[in-house]
Coordinates of C-alpha atoms in Angstrom, one line a residue:
Chain A
X1 CA 82.1 106.3 126.5
X2 CA 82.3 108.8 123.6
X3 CA 85.2 108.7 121.1
X4 CA 86.3 111.0 118.3
X5 CA 89.3 111.2 115.9
X6 CA 91.3 114.4 115.7
X7 CA 92.9 115.3 112.4
X8 CA 96.7 115.1 112.4
X9 CA 99.3 114.5 109.7
X10 CA 98.2 110.8 109.3
X11 CA 95.3 109.4 107.3
X12 CA 93.7 107.8 110.4
X13 CA 94.0 110.8 112.8
X14 CA 94.4 110.6 116.5
X15 CA 91.9 108.9 118.8
X16 CA 90.5 111.1 121.6
X17 CA 88.0 110.4 124.4
X18 CA 85.3 113.0 124.7
X19 CA 83.3 113.9 127.8
X20 CA 79.6 113.0 127.9
X21 CA 78.6 116.7 127.5
X22 CA 81.0 117.1 124.6
X23 CA 82.9 119.9 126.4
X24 CA 86.2 118.2 127.1
X25 CA 88.5 115.7 125.3
X26 CA 91.6 113.8 126.1
X27 CA 94.0 112.0 123.8
X28 CA 93.9 108.3 124.1
X29 CA 97.7 108.1 123.6
X30 CA 99.1 105.3 125.7
X31 CA 96.0 103.2 125.1
X32 CA 95.6 103.5 121.3
X33 CA 96.3 106.0 118.6
X34 CA 93.6 104.9 116.1
X35 CA 90.0 103.7 116.5
X36 CA 90.6 100.7 114.3
X37 CA 93.2 99.4 116.8
X38 CA 90.6 99.6 119.5
X39 CA 88.0 97.8 117.4
X40 CA 90.6 95.1 116.6
X41 CA 91.2 94.5 120.3
X42 CA 88.1 95.7 121.9
X43 CA 87.9 93.5 125.0
X44 CA 91.5 94.6 126.0
X45 CA 91.5 98.3 125.0
X46 CA 87.9 99.4 125.5
X47 CA 88.0 99.0 129.3
X48 CA 91.1 101.2 129.4
X49 CA 89.3 103.9 127.4
X50 CA 86.3 103.5 129.6
X51 CA 88.5 104.3 132.6
X52 CA 89.9 107.4 130.9
X53 CA 86.3 108.4 130.0
X54 CA 85.3 108.1 133.6
X55 CA 88.2 110.3 134.7
X56 CA 87.3 112.8 132.1
X57 CA 83.7 112.9 133.0
X58 CA 84.6 113.4 136.7
X59 CA 86.9 116.3 135.8
X60 CA 90.0 114.4 137.0
X61 CA 91.7 113.8 133.6
X62 CA 95.1 115.4 133.8
X63 CA 95.6 116.6 130.2
X64 CA 92.0 117.4 129.2
X65 CA 91.4 120.2 126.7
X66 CA 88.2 121.8 125.3
X67 CA 86.7 119.5 122.6
X68 CA 86.6 121.1 119.2
X69 CA 84.3 119.3 116.7
X70 CA 85.8 121.3 113.8
X71 CA 89.1 119.4 114.3
X72 CA 87.4 116.0 113.9
X73 CA 87.7 113.5 111.1
X74 CA 85.0 110.9 110.9
X75 CA 85.3 108.7 114.1
X76 CA 86.5 106.0 111.8
X77 CA 88.1 107.8 108.9
X78 CA 88.7 104.7 106.8
X79 CA 86.5 101.6 107.2
X80 CA 87.0 98.1 105.8
X81 CA 83.3 97.7 105.2
X82 CA 80.6 100.4 104.9
X83 CA 77.1 99.2 104.0
X84 CA 73.9 101.2 104.1
X85 CA 70.2 100.7 103.6
X86 CA 69.2 101.8 100.1
X87 CA 67.4 105.0 99.3
X88 CA 63.8 104.9 100.5
X89 CA 64.0 101.3 101.6
X90 CA 63.4 102.0 105.3
X91 CA 60.0 103.1 104.4
X92 CA 59.2 100.0 102.4
X93 CA 58.3 96.6 103.7
X94 CA 60.4 93.9 102.2
X95 CA 61.5 90.4 103.0
X96 CA 65.2 91.3 103.3
X97 CA 67.0 94.5 104.3
X98 CA 68.1 96.2 101.0
X99 CA 71.7 97.0 102.0
X100 CA 74.2 98.2 99.5
X101 CA 78.0 98.3 100.0
X102 CA 79.9 101.5 99.7
X103 CA 83.5 102.6 99.6
X104 CA 85.2 103.0 103.0
X105 CA 88.4 104.6 101.8
X106 CA 87.4 108.2 102.3
X107 CA 84.7 108.7 104.9
X108 CA 84.0 112.4 105.5
X109 CA 84.3 114.3 108.8
X110 CA 81.4 116.3 110.2
X111 CA 82.6 119.7 108.7
X112 CA 84.2 118.4 105.5
X113 CA 82.6 120.1 102.5
X114 CA 81.1 117.9 99.9
X115 CA 83.1 118.9 96.8
X116 CA 81.8 118.3 93.3
X117 CA 82.7 119.8 89.9
X118 CA 79.1 121.0 89.4
X119 CA 75.9 121.3 91.3
X120 CA 73.4 120.4 88.5
X121 CA 73.1 116.7 89.3
X122 CA 70.3 117.0 91.8
X123 CA 72.5 116.8 94.9
X124 CA 70.7 115.3 97.9
X125 CA 71.6 113.9 101.3
X126 CA 70.2 111.0 103.3
X127 CA 70.6 111.4 107.1
X128 CA 70.5 108.6 109.5
X129 CA 72.3 106.5 112.1
X130 CA 75.2 104.2 111.7
X131 CA 76.9 101.6 114.0
X132 CA 80.4 100.3 114.0
X133 CA 80.5 96.6 114.7
X134 CA 83.0 94.2 116.3
X135 CA 83.7 90.7 114.9
X136 CA 80.6 88.8 114.0
X137 CA 80.6 85.2 112.9
X138 CA 78.9 83.9 109.8
X139 CA 75.3 83.0 110.5
X140 CA 75.0 85.1 113.6
X141 CA 71.4 85.9 114.7
X142 CA 70.1 89.4 115.0
X143 CA 70.4 89.1 118.8
X144 CA 74.0 88.0 118.6
X145 CA 74.7 90.8 116.1
X146 CA 73.4 93.4 118.6
X147 CA 76.0 92.2 121.0
X148 CA 78.6 93.1 118.4
X149 CA 77.5 96.8 118.2
X150 CA 80.4 98.8 119.5
X151 CA 79.6 102.4 118.7
X152 CA 76.7 104.5 117.4
X153 CA 77.0 107.7 115.4
X154 CA 75.2 109.9 112.9
X155 CA 75.7 109.7 109.1
X156 CA 74.7 111.8 106.1
X157 CA 75.3 110.3 102.7
X158 CA 75.4 112.5 99.7
X159 CA 73.3 111.1 96.8
X160 CA 73.3 112.5 93.3
X161 CA 69.8 111.8 92.1
X162 CA 70.4 112.1 88.4
X163 CA 73.2 109.5 88.3
X164 CA 71.3 107.4 90.8
X165 CA 68.3 107.3 88.4
X166 CA 70.7 106.5 85.5
X167 CA 72.3 103.7 87.5
X168 CA 69.0 102.3 88.5
X169 CA 67.7 102.4 84.9
X170 CA 70.8 100.6 83.6
X171 CA 70.5 97.9 86.3
X172 CA 73.8 99.1 87.9
X173 CA 74.7 99.2 91.6
X174 CA 75.0 102.6 93.1
X175 CA 78.5 104.0 92.4
X176 CA 78.9 107.5 91.0
X177 CA 75.7 108.5 92.6
X178 CA 77.1 108.2 96.1
X179 CA 80.1 110.6 96.3
X180 CA 80.6 110.4 100.1
X181 CA 79.2 110.0 103.5
X182 CA 79.8 112.3 106.5
X183 CA 79.8 111.2 110.1
X184 CA 79.1 113.0 113.4
X185 CA 82.2 114.2 115.4
X186 CA 81.5 111.7 118.1
X187 CA 80.8 107.9 118.2
X188 CA 79.2 106.7 121.4
X189 CA 78.8 103.3 123.0
X190 CA 75.1 102.3 123.3
X191 CA 75.1 102.8 127.0
X192 CA 75.8 106.6 126.5
X193 CA 72.3 106.9 125.0
X194 CA 70.6 106.9 128.5
X195 CA 68.2 104.2 127.7
X196 CA 67.3 105.4 124.3
X197 CA 69.2 102.5 122.7
X198 CA 66.4 99.9 122.7
X199 CA 66.5 96.6 120.9
X200 CA 68.8 97.9 118.2
X201 CA 67.0 101.1 117.6
X202 CA 67.7 104.6 119.0
X203 CA 64.5 106.1 120.4
X204 CA 65.4 109.7 119.8
X205 CA 64.7 112.4 117.2
X206 CA 67.0 113.1 114.3
X207 CA 67.0 116.8 113.5
X208 CA 67.8 117.8 109.9
X209 CA 68.1 121.3 108.6
X210 CA 68.9 123.0 105.4
X211 CA 70.6 126.4 105.5
X212 CA 69.4 126.9 109.1
X213 CA 65.8 126.0 108.3
X214 CA 64.3 122.8 109.7
X215 CA 63.8 120.1 107.2
X216 CA 62.8 117.3 109.5
X217 CA 62.3 116.1 113.1
X218 CA 62.4 112.4 112.4
X219 CA 61.8 109.6 114.9
X220 CA 64.9 107.4 114.5
X221 CA 63.3 104.4 116.3
X222 CA 60.1 104.2 114.3
X223 CA 62.0 105.2 111.1
X224 CA 63.9 101.9 111.0
X225 CA 62.1 99.0 109.4
X226 CA 65.0 96.7 110.4
X227 CA 67.0 97.3 113.6
X228 CA 70.8 97.3 113.6
X229 CA 71.0 93.7 114.8
X230 CA 68.9 92.6 111.8
X231 CA 71.0 94.7 109.4
X232 CA 74.3 93.3 110.8
X233 CA 73.0 89.7 110.8
X234 CA 72.0 90.1 107.2
X235 CA 75.6 91.2 106.3
X236 CA 76.8 88.1 108.2
X237 CA 74.5 85.8 106.3
X238 CA 77.1 84.1 104.2
X239 CA 80.4 85.5 105.6
X240 CA 82.2 86.5 108.7
X241 CA 82.0 90.3 109.4
X242 CA 85.2 91.7 110.8
X243 CA 85.7 94.4 113.4
X244 CA 85.4 98.0 112.1
X245 CA 82.5 97.3 109.7
X246 CA 80.0 100.1 109.6
X247 CA 76.4 99.7 108.7
X248 CA 74.0 102.6 108.2
X249 CA 70.3 103.0 108.5
X250 CA 70.0 105.1 105.3
X251 CA 67.6 108.1 105.3
X252 CA 65.4 108.0 108.5
X253 CA 62.7 109.9 106.7
X254 CA 60.3 109.3 109.5
X255 CA 56.8 108.1 109.9
X256 CA 55.1 111.4 110.3
X257 CA 55.3 113.5 107.1
X258 CA 54.1 116.6 109.0
X259 CA 57.3 116.6 111.0
X260 CA 59.5 116.5 108.0
X261 CA 62.1 114.3 106.3
X262 CA 65.8 113.4 106.4
X263 CA 66.3 113.8 102.7
X264 CA 65.2 116.3 100.0
X265 CA 63.8 113.6 97.8
X266 CA 61.4 112.5 100.5
X267 CA 60.5 116.1 101.2
X268 CA 59.8 116.6 97.5
X269 CA 57.7 113.5 97.4
X270 CA 55.7 114.7 100.4
X271 CA 55.2 118.1 98.7
X272 CA 54.0 116.4 95.6
X273 CA 51.6 114.2 97.6
X274 CA 50.2 117.4 99.4
X275 CA 50.1 119.9 96.5
X276 CA 51.0 118.1 93.3
X277 CA 54.2 120.1 93.0
X278 CA 57.7 119.7 94.5
X279 CA 58.8 122.9 96.2
X280 CA 62.1 122.2 97.9
X281 CA 65.0 122.3 95.4
X282 CA 68.0 120.0 95.5
X283 CA 71.3 121.3 97.0
X284 CA 73.4 123.9 95.3
X285 CA 76.9 125.2 96.0
X286 CA 76.8 127.2 99.2
X287 CA 74.0 125.2 100.7
X288 CA 74.6 123.6 104.0
X289 CA 73.0 120.5 105.6
X290 CA 73.0 120.1 109.4
X291 CA 72.2 116.8 111.2
X292 CA 72.0 116.4 114.9
X293 CA 70.4 114.3 117.6
X294 CA 69.6 115.4 121.1
X295 CA 68.9 113.3 124.1
X296 CA 65.8 113.6 126.3
X297 CA 67.6 116.3 128.4
X298 CA 68.1 118.3 125.2
X299 CA 71.8 117.8 124.9
X300 CA 73.5 116.9 121.6
X301 CA 74.6 113.3 121.8
X302 CA 77.1 113.0 118.9
X303 CA 77.7 116.6 118.0
X304 CA 76.4 117.8 114.6
X305 CA 77.2 117.1 111.0
X306 CA 77.5 120.5 109.3
X307 CA 78.2 120.0 105.7
X308 CA 78.5 122.6 102.9
X309 CA 78.2 121.8 99.3
X310 CA 81.2 123.4 97.5
X311 CA 82.9 123.3 94.1
X312 CA 85.9 121.0 93.6
X313 CA 89.0 123.0 94.5
Chain B
X1 CA 108.9 94.0 92.8
X2 CA 106.7 91.3 94.2
X3 CA 105.1 91.5 97.6
X4 CA 103.2 89.1 99.8
X5 CA 101.7 89.1 103.3
X6 CA 102.6 86.3 105.7
X7 CA 100.2 85.3 108.4
X8 CA 101.1 86.2 111.9
X9 CA 99.1 86.9 115.1
X10 CA 97.8 90.2 113.7
X11 CA 94.9 90.9 111.4
X12 CA 97.1 92.5 108.7
X13 CA 100.0 90.0 108.7
X14 CA 103.6 90.7 107.9
X15 CA 104.8 92.2 104.7
X16 CA 107.4 90.2 102.8
X17 CA 109.3 90.9 99.5
X18 CA 109.3 87.8 97.2
X19 CA 111.8 87.0 94.5
X20 CA 110.8 87.2 90.9
X21 CA 110.9 83.4 90.6
X22 CA 108.8 83.0 93.8
X23 CA 111.5 80.9 95.4
X24 CA 112.7 83.2 98.1
X25 CA 111.3 85.8 100.4
X26 CA 112.5 88.4 102.9
X27 CA 110.6 90.2 105.7
X28 CA 110.2 93.9 104.9
X29 CA 110.8 94.7 108.6
X30 CA 112.6 97.9 109.0
X31 CA 110.8 99.4 106.0
X32 CA 107.2 98.5 106.7
X33 CA 105.3 95.8 108.5
X34 CA 102.0 96.1 106.6
X35 CA 101.2 96.6 102.9
X36 CA 98.7 99.4 103.7
X37 CA 101.5 101.4 105.2
X38 CA 103.4 101.2 101.9
X39 CA 100.4 102.2 99.9
X40 CA 99.8 105.2 102.2
X41 CA 103.4 106.4 101.7
X42 CA 104.4 104.8 98.4
X43 CA 106.9 107.3 97.0
X44 CA 108.9 107.1 100.2
X45 CA 108.7 103.3 101.0
X46 CA 108.4 101.7 97.6
X47 CA 111.9 102.6 96.5
X48 CA 113.3 101.0 99.7
X49 CA 111.3 97.8 99.0
X50 CA 112.6 97.9 95.4
X51 CA 116.1 98.0 96.7
X52 CA 115.4 95.0 99.0
X53 CA 113.8 93.2 96.0
X54 CA 116.9 93.8 93.9
X55 CA 119.1 92.3 96.6
X56 CA 116.8 89.4 97.0
X57 CA 116.8 88.7 93.2
X58 CA 120.5 89.0 93.1
X59 CA 120.8 86.4 95.9
X60 CA 122.4 88.9 98.2
X61 CA 119.7 89.4 100.8
X62 CA 121.0 88.4 104.1
X63 CA 118.0 86.9 105.8
X64 CA 116.2 85.4 102.8
X65 CA 114.2 82.2 103.3
X66 CA 112.2 79.9 101.0
X67 CA 108.9 81.4 100.0
X68 CA 105.9 79.4 101.1
X69 CA 102.6 80.5 99.5
X70 CA 100.7 78.4 102.0
X71 CA 101.7 80.9 104.7
X72 CA 100.1 83.8 102.8
X73 CA 97.1 86.0 103.6
X74 CA 95.8 88.1 100.7
X75 CA 98.5 90.6 99.8
X76 CA 96.2 93.2 101.3
X77 CA 94.2 91.3 103.8
X78 CA 91.8 94.2 104.6
X79 CA 91.0 96.9 102.0
X80 CA 89.2 100.2 102.5
X81 CA 87.7 99.8 99.0
X82 CA 87.0 96.7 97.0
X83 CA 85.0 97.1 93.8
X84 CA 84.7 94.6 91.0
X85 CA 83.1 94.3 87.5
X86 CA 79.7 92.7 87.8
X87 CA 79.1 89.1 86.7
X88 CA 79.1 88.7 82.9
X89 CA 79.7 92.3 82.3
X90 CA 83.1 92.1 80.8
X91 CA 81.6 90.2 77.9
X92 CA 78.9 92.9 77.4
X93 CA 79.3 96.2 75.7
X94 CA 77.9 99.0 77.8
X95 CA 78.4 102.8 78.1
X96 CA 79.8 102.6 81.6
X97 CA 81.8 99.9 83.4
X98 CA 79.3 98.0 85.6
X99 CA 81.3 98.0 88.9
X100 CA 79.9 96.9 92.2
X101 CA 81.3 97.6 95.7
X102 CA 82.1 94.7 97.9
X103 CA 83.2 94.4 101.5
X104 CA 87.0 94.7 102.2
X105 CA 87.0 93.6 105.8
X106 CA 87.8 89.9 105.2
X107 CA 89.6 89.3 101.9
X108 CA 90.7 85.6 101.6
X109 CA 94.2 84.3 101.2
X110 CA 95.1 82.0 98.3
X111 CA 94.7 78.7 100.2
X112 CA 91.8 79.8 102.5
X113 CA 88.8 77.5 102.1
X114 CA 85.5 79.0 101.2
X115 CA 83.4 78.0 104.1
X116 CA 79.6 77.8 103.9
X117 CA 76.9 76.1 105.9
X118 CA 75.6 74.2 102.8
X119 CA 76.6 73.6 99.2
X120 CA 73.2 73.7 97.6
X121 CA 73.2 77.4 96.6
X122 CA 74.9 76.9 93.2
X123 CA 78.4 77.9 94.4
X124 CA 80.5 79.4 91.6
X125 CA 83.6 81.4 91.3
X126 CA 84.7 84.3 89.0
X127 CA 88.4 84.4 88.3
X128 CA 90.2 87.5 87.1
X129 CA 92.8 90.2 87.8
X130 CA 92.7 92.9 90.4
X131 CA 94.9 96.0 90.9
X132 CA 95.6 97.9 94.1
X133 CA 95.7 101.7 93.5
X134 CA 97.4 104.6 95.1
X135 CA 95.7 108.0 95.7
X136 CA 93.6 109.2 92.7
X137 CA 92.0 112.5 92.6
X138 CA 88.3 113.1 91.7
X139 CA 87.8 113.4 88.0
X140 CA 91.1 111.7 87.0
X141 CA 91.3 110.5 83.4
X142 CA 91.9 106.8 82.6
X143 CA 95.5 107.6 81.7
X144 CA 96.0 109.4 85.0
X145 CA 94.3 106.5 86.8
X146 CA 96.8 104.0 85.1
X147 CA 99.6 105.9 86.8
X148 CA 98.0 105.2 90.1
X149 CA 98.1 101.4 89.6
X150 CA 100.6 100.1 92.2
X151 CA 100.2 96.3 92.2
X152 CA 98.6 93.6 90.2
X153 CA 97.3 90.3 91.5
X154 CA 94.8 87.5 90.7
X155 CA 91.4 87.3 92.2
X156 CA 88.7 84.7 92.5
X157 CA 85.3 85.8 93.9
X158 CA 82.9 83.2 95.2
X159 CA 79.4 83.8 93.8
X160 CA 76.3 82.0 95.0
X161 CA 74.1 81.9 92.0
X162 CA 70.8 81.2 93.7
X163 CA 71.0 84.3 96.1
X164 CA 72.4 86.3 93.2
X165 CA 69.4 85.6 91.1
X166 CA 67.1 86.4 94.0
X167 CA 68.9 89.7 94.7
X168 CA 68.7 90.6 91.0
X169 CA 65.0 89.7 90.8
X170 CA 64.3 91.9 93.9
X171 CA 66.3 94.8 92.5
X172 CA 68.9 94.5 95.3
X173 CA 72.6 95.1 95.1
X174 CA 74.8 91.9 95.5
X175 CA 75.3 91.1 99.1
X176 CA 74.7 87.6 100.4
X177 CA 75.5 86.2 97.0
X178 CA 79.2 87.3 97.3
X179 CA 80.6 85.5 100.4
X180 CA 84.3 86.3 99.7
X181 CA 87.1 86.9 97.3
X182 CA 90.5 85.1 97.3
X183 CA 93.7 86.7 96.1
X184 CA 96.9 85.3 94.8
X185 CA 99.8 84.9 97.2
X186 CA 101.8 87.6 95.4
X187 CA 101.0 91.1 94.2
X188 CA 103.4 92.4 91.6
X189 CA 104.2 95.9 90.3
X190 CA 103.3 96.2 86.6
X191 CA 107.0 96.3 85.6
X192 CA 107.3 92.7 86.8
X193 CA 105.0 91.5 84.0
X194 CA 107.9 91.6 81.5
X195 CA 106.0 93.8 79.0
X196 CA 102.7 91.9 79.3
X197 CA 101.2 95.0 81.1
X198 CA 100.0 97.0 78.2
X199 CA 97.7 100.0 78.4
X200 CA 96.0 98.8 81.6
X201 CA 95.6 95.2 80.5
X202 CA 97.7 92.1 81.1
X203 CA 98.4 90.2 77.9
X204 CA 98.8 86.8 79.4
X205 CA 96.6 83.8 79.9
X206 CA 94.5 83.1 83.0
X207 CA 94.5 79.4 83.8
X208 CA 91.5 78.1 85.7
X209 CA 91.0 74.5 86.7
X210 CA 88.4 72.6 88.8
X211 CA 89.6 69.6 90.8
X212 CA 92.7 69.4 88.6
X213 CA 90.9 69.5 85.3
X214 CA 91.2 72.5 83.1
X215 CA 88.2 74.8 83.0
X216 CA 89.6 77.6 80.9
X217 CA 92.7 79.2 79.3
X218 CA 91.4 82.8 79.1
X219 CA 93.2 85.7 77.4
X220 CA 93.2 88.3 80.1
X221 CA 93.9 91.2 77.8
X222 CA 91.1 90.5 75.2
X223 CA 88.8 89.5 78.1
X224 CA 88.6 93.0 79.5
X225 CA 86.1 95.3 77.9
X226 CA 87.5 98.2 80.1
X227 CA 91.1 98.4 81.1
X228 CA 92.1 99.1 84.7
X229 CA 92.6 102.8 84.1
X230 CA 89.1 103.1 82.8
X231 CA 87.7 101.1 85.8
X232 CA 89.7 103.3 88.3
X233 CA 88.7 106.5 86.6
X234 CA 85.1 105.4 86.8
X235 CA 85.4 104.9 90.6
X236 CA 87.0 108.4 90.8
X237 CA 84.1 110.0 88.8
X238 CA 82.6 111.8 91.7
X239 CA 85.0 111.3 94.6
X240 CA 88.6 110.9 95.5
X241 CA 89.9 107.4 95.6
X242 CA 92.3 106.7 98.4
X243 CA 95.4 104.5 98.5
X244 CA 94.7 100.9 99.0
X245 CA 91.5 100.7 97.0
X246 CA 91.3 97.5 95.0
X247 CA 89.4 97.1 91.7
X248 CA 88.8 93.8 90.0
X249 CA 88.1 92.7 86.5
X250 CA 85.5 90.2 87.4
X251 CA 85.3 86.9 85.5
X252 CA 87.7 87.0 82.5
X253 CA 85.6 84.4 80.7
X254 CA 87.6 85.0 77.5
X255 CA 86.7 85.6 74.0
X256 CA 87.3 82.0 72.7
X257 CA 84.7 79.6 74.1
X258 CA 86.7 76.7 72.8
X259 CA 89.5 77.5 75.2
X260 CA 87.2 77.6 78.2
X261 CA 85.9 80.0 80.8
X262 CA 86.8 81.6 84.2
X263 CA 83.5 80.7 85.9
X264 CA 81.2 77.8 85.9
X265 CA 78.2 79.9 84.9
X266 CA 79.9 80.9 81.7
X267 CA 81.0 77.3 81.1
X268 CA 77.4 76.1 81.5
X269 CA 76.2 78.9 79.2
X270 CA 78.7 77.6 76.6
X271 CA 77.5 74.1 77.1
X272 CA 73.9 75.1 76.6
X273 CA 74.8 77.0 73.4
X274 CA 76.7 74.0 72.1
X275 CA 74.4 71.1 73.1
X276 CA 71.3 72.6 74.6
X277 CA 72.2 71.2 78.0
X278 CA 74.5 72.4 80.9
X279 CA 76.9 69.6 81.9
X280 CA 79.3 71.1 84.4
X281 CA 77.8 71.2 87.9
X282 CA 78.3 74.0 90.4
X283 CA 80.8 73.6 93.2
X284 CA 80.2 71.2 96.1
X285 CA 82.0 70.6 99.4
X286 CA 85.4 69.1 98.6
X287 CA 85.7 70.7 95.2
X288 CA 88.8 72.9 94.6
X289 CA 89.3 75.8 92.2
X290 CA 92.8 76.7 91.0
X291 CA 93.6 80.0 89.3
X292 CA 97.1 80.8 88.0
X293 CA 98.8 83.0 85.4
X294 CA 102.2 82.2 83.7
X295 CA 104.4 84.6 81.9
X296 CA 105.7 84.0 78.4
X297 CA 108.6 81.9 79.8
X298 CA 106.1 79.6 81.5
X299 CA 106.7 80.7 85.1
X300 CA 104.0 81.5 87.5
X301 CA 103.8 85.3 88.0
X302 CA 101.6 85.6 91.1
X303 CA 101.5 82.1 92.5
X304 CA 98.3 80.2 92.5
X305 CA 94.9 80.6 94.2
X306 CA 94.0 77.1 95.3
X307 CA 90.6 77.2 97.1
X308 CA 88.6 74.4 98.5
X309 CA 84.9 74.6 99.2
X310 CA 84.3 73.4 102.7
X311 CA 81.6 73.3 105.4
X312 CA 81.5 76.0 108.0
X313 CA 83.5 74.8 111.0

């Protein structure tokens, strides 16, 4: 099934079930109002949502309405854990997955602008995949962790390269350099990926563009050095991981530089490698990043993240 | 007012109001069931809780019962943001507060054991203070951030020194080295500190002991290089901080080595400085850490954290 969260007057929004083709939606009212409720009680509530999803896909849901991605918050607008693979780390080979914890109190919706007081801090993005997990016991294996994957979605984390460099130089954890992460309108259970969910990786192409121009067609499967089971098992290495924790792949910059990248920093590095000079500039106010993933039939799986960079209101 | 969360069958527990002297409690039912609800709607709900608190303190609350700290979860059992000052950083002088994000999905109650598969990873704790904030806009000043402080409590973060050293050496953010943080039974509004809340610091003594023997009497005010307004404003440097975010001081190891420390690592460092040899060992299964803070009249302000180190069940 596919789930989304519509904005309402509350902080957590209203849970909706979305049809496979993203054309129709239906409030999950009567089953659950918020996604965290479902994650807290998955074995009881998810089958009920799956039934509603089947009705919706069959065109039999009574109160269906056209799905509008612009009304979406992040599928999980607030998360009790949000950890992501560090910048550039998917490309590296290391002994342990270099994950970093982020703040889950203000996750951005797919069309929320990234608002900053200035645009002179080398604003970048890192596009990838993220999964929402169920409960996972301490010491779980990667295979056990894969069983705890509940939902898959797209993510795009803003990264301010100047503060990031300053934090790194000072030996500090990322903090001011990561102002926010946007998520796709829809989160999908792995079975909605039509076989493209394989051993904790998604064997589809992540499409990233900048102001309507293609930045990258990145193979999401080959782009992940560690699969999601390995990432989650790492999080659970010394503690229980509780339902609703999100883990992200970080930038899926891809394995074929000729097909582009999922971040400007990687694009610039490729440009330097090719010509000795970076060409692509960092993001400025008015720029827009778009991230999407299509299935093998060419249909958008999660809807698109479409984020503008804008001045603080 | 003083608030606590009683364990029940839910993940977030039941909110209770606790009397100033920690002797009596009263369910907040009818006002709010969970602390996050109150934080989300503070200006509407907090005055109602304050009224109940006044009734309770006056002995007029109808359904009061004896307060049992052993029934408490963390005041906020799950938090959408949990950031803490890095190990040893309060003692250092730096340009920026070295905060690190943690996972908020499984905060520990005051009597929850810290459970690990083995006790050979140099298990330590870092005792300090933490505040729960309300909404704070991006770019807020330290003074504005102080106005967003809703509640104050004690914290004790477990730190595994061997993985911490490995993470540091590999340039990784803290992850497996920080298996969990315990909080005091009670969170108190700053006005409950009888004037000891001064400019974002608490001018009281943090008492830390190990298996009933004193480890430190640490001045919490002098021990903080940055006050809570500065820490919160740093978090809000490039993003909005949303209600329910927790920020911790990290180990308040104190300014007077003769009066002891709030972590074993700092104790060992003091021992090495004094005699050339560390004497105090890291924690082993069966060891217990106790953290408490008394007001000027000698009464416990938040109740005690009393945490045993135990094997994974």
